[in-house]
Coordinates of C-alpha atoms and ligand atoms in Angstrom, one line a residue:
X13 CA 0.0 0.0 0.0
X14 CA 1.2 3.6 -1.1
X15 CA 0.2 5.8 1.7
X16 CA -1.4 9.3 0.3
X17 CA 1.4 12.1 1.5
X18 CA 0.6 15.0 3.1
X19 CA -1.5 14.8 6.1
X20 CA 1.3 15.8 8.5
X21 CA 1.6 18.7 6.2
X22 CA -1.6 19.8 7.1
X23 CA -1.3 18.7 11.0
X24 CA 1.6 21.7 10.9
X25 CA 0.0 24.3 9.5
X26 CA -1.2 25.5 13.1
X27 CA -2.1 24.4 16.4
X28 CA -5.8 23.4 16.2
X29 CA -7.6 21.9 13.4
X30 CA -11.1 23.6 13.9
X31 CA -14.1 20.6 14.0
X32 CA -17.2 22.0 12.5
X33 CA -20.6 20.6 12.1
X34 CA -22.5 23.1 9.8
X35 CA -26.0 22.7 9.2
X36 CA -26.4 25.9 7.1
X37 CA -24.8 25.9 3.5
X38 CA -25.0 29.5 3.6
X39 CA -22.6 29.1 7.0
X40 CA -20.1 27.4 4.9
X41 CA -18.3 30.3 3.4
X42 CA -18.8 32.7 6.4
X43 CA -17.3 30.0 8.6
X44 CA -14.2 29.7 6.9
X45 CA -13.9 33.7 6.8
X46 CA -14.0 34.3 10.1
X47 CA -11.4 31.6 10.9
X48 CA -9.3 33.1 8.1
X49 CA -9.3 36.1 9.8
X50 CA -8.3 35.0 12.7
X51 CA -5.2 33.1 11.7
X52 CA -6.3 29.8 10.9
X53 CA -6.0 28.0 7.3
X54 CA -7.8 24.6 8.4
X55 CA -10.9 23.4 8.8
X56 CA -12.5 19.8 9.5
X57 CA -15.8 19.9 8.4
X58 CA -17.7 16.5 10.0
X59 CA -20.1 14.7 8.1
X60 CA -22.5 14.7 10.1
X61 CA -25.3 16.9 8.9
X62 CA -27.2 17.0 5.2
X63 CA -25.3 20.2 4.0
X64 CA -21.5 18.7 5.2
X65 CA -20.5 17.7 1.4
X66 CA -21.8 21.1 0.0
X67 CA -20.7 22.9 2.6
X68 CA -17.0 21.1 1.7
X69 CA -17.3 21.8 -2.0
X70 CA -18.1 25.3 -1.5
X71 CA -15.2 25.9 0.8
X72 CA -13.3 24.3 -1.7
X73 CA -14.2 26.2 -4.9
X74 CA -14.4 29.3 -3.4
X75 CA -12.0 29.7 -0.6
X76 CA -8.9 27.8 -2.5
X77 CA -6.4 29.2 0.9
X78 CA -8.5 27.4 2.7
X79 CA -7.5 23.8 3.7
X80 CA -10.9 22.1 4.4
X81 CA -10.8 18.3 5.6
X82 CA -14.1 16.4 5.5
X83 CA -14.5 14.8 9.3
X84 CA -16.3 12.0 10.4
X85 CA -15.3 9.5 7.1
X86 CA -16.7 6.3 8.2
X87 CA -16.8 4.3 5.0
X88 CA -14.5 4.3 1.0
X89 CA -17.6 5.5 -0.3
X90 CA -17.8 8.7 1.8
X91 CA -13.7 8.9 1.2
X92 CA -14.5 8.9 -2.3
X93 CA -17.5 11.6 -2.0
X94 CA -15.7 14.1 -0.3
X95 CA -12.4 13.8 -2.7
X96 CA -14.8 14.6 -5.5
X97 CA -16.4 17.3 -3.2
X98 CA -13.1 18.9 -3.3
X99 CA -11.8 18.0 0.0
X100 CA -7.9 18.3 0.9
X101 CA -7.9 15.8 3.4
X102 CA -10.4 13.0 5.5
X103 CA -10.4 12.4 8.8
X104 CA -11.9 9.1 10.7
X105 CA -12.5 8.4 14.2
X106 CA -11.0 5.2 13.9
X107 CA -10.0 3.0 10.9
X108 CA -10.1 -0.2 9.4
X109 CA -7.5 -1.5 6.2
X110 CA -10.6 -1.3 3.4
X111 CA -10.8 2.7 4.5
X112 CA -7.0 3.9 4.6
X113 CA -6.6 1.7 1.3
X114 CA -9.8 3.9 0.0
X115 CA -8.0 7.1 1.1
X116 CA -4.9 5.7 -1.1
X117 CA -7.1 5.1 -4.2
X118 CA -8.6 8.2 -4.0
X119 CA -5.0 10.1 -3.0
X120 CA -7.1 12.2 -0.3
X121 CA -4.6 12.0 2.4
X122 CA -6.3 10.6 5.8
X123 CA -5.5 11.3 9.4
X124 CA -7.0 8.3 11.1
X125 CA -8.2 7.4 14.5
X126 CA -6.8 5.7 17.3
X127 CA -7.2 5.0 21.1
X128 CA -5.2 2.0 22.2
X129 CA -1.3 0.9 21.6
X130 CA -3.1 -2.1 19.6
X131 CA -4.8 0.4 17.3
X132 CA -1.6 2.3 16.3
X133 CA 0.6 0.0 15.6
X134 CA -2.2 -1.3 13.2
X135 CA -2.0 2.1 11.5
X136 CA 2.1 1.8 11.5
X137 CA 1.7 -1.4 10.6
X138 CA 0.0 0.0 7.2
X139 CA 2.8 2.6 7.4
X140 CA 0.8 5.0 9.0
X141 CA 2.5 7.4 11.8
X142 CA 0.3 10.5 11.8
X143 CA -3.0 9.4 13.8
X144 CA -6.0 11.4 15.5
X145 CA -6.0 10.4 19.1
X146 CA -9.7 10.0 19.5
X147 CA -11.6 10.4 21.7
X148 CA -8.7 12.2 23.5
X149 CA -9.7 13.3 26.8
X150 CA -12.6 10.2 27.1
X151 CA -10.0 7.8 26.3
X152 CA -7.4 8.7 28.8
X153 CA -6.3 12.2 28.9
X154 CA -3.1 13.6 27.8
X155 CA -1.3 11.3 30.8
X156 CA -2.4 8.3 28.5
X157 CA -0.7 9.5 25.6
X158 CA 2.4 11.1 26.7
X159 CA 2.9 7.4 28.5
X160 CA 2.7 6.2 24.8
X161 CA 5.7 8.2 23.1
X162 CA 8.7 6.5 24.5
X163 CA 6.9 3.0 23.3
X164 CA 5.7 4.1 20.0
X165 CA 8.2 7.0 19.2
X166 CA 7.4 6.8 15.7
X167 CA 3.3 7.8 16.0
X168 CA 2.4 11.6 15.7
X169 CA -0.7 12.7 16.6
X170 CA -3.3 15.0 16.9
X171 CA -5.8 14.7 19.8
X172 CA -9.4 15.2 19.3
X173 CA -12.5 15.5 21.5
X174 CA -12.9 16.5 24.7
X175 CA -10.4 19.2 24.4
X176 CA -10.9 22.7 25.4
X177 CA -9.2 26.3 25.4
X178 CA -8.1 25.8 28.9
X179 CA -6.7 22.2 28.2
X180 CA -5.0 22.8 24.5
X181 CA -1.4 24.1 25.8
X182 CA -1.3 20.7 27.8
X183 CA -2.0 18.7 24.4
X184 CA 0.3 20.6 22.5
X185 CA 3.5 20.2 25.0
X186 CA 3.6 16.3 24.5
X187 CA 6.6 15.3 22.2
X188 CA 4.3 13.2 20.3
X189 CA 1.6 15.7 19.6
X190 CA 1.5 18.0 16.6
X191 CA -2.0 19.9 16.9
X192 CA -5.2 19.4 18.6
X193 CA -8.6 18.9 17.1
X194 CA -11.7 21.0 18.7
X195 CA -15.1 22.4 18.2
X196 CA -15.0 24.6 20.4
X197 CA -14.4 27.4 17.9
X198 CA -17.2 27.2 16.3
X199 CA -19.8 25.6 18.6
X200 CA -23.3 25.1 18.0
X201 CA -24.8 27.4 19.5
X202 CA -22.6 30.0 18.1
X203 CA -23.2 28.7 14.8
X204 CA -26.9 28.9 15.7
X205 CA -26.8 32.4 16.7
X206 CA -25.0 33.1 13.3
X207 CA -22.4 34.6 15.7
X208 CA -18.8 34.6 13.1
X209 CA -17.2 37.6 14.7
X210 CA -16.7 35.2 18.0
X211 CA -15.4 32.4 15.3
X212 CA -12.6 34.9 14.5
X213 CA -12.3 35.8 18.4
X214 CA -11.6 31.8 19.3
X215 CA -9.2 31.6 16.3
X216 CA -6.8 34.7 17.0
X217 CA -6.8 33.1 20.6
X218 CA -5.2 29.8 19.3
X219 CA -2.3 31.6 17.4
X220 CA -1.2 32.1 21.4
X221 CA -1.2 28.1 22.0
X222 CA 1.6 26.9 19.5
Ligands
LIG5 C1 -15.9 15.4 16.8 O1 -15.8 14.5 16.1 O2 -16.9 16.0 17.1 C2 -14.6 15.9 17.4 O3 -13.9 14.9 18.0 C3 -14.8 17.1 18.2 O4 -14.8 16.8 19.5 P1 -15.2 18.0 20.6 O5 -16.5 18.5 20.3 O6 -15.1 17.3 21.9 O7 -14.1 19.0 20.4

């Protein structure tokens, strides 16, 4: 298997990949803006509500500095929909060989879940070091994972769920973490109250973190 380069690419391109659910199209492009503005260039968008692919094509087409990542990738068919949505990259909560070997046909580059040892050195296994610790703080905290980079010095990560403003810089000083995953720049109920300018407040305040 030829892994799909590039995901640690887009793991360094800041501190926090931003975890969106948008349930408005017409939040899609707005969204992006206001992390823009504040500094950030990446955005997960999960698939997890009727407008996710559109809302991923339209990032994609219109906001090309934009790297948008389509979240939530559960099986090769939804791999395969969001490449040809336009998406930069996929992201999975866990993983399975038929799904990273979808990500290679497809050349959509895939940071993949993990909780356990078992689990990554599966992935590296497949030749896979760059992982989404998931769910982080549920599945044991940044203690669990910090106990797992002298044993698997190889895996990189980037720790998702759970993770909060206050919590981040603790993430981010483990030798085996390259950025953290979060929604809680854009929340629901911030997306709800069509709020972007606080988008663009919770991005400027990550630029501090890495
Ligand atoms: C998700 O899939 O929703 C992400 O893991 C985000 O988790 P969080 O809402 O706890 O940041």
């Amino acid at each position: 298997m030829t892994l799909s380069p590039g995901i640690r690419e887009i793991m360094q391109k800041g501190p926090v990949i931003p975890v969106v659910t948008i349930e408005h199209l017409d939040h899609a492009i707005p969204i992006a803006d206001a992390l823009a503005e504040g500094g950030i260039s990446v955005i997960e968008v999960t698939l997890r509500s009727p407008v996710s692919m559109d809302s991923i094509a339209a990032i994609a087409k219109n906001r090309p500095g934009m790297t948008v990542g389509a979240g939530t990738v559960l099986n090769p068919e939804q791999m395969k929909s969001a490449k040809d949505a336009g998406a930069d990259f996929a992201v999975s909560p866990g993983a399975y060989p038929k799904l990273v070997q979808s990500s290679v046909d497809c050349g959509l580059p895939l940071l993949p879940g993990a909780a356990t040892a078992s689990e990554m050195m599966t992935l590296m296994a497949m030749g896979i070091t760059a992982m989404k610790f998931f769910p982080a703080t549920a599945a044991g905290g940044s203690g669990y994972l910090k106990a797992l980079a002298a044993p698997l010095a190889e895996a990189e990560f980037c720790p998702t769920g759970g993770i909060t403003p206050e919590t981040a810089a603790d993430w981010l000083a483990l030798p085996n973490v390259i950025c953290v995953g979060g929604s809680w720049l854009a929340p629901n109920h911030v997306l709800a109250a069509g709020d972007f300018a606080v988008i663009t407040d919770h991005a400027r305040a990550c630029a501090t973190l890495g």
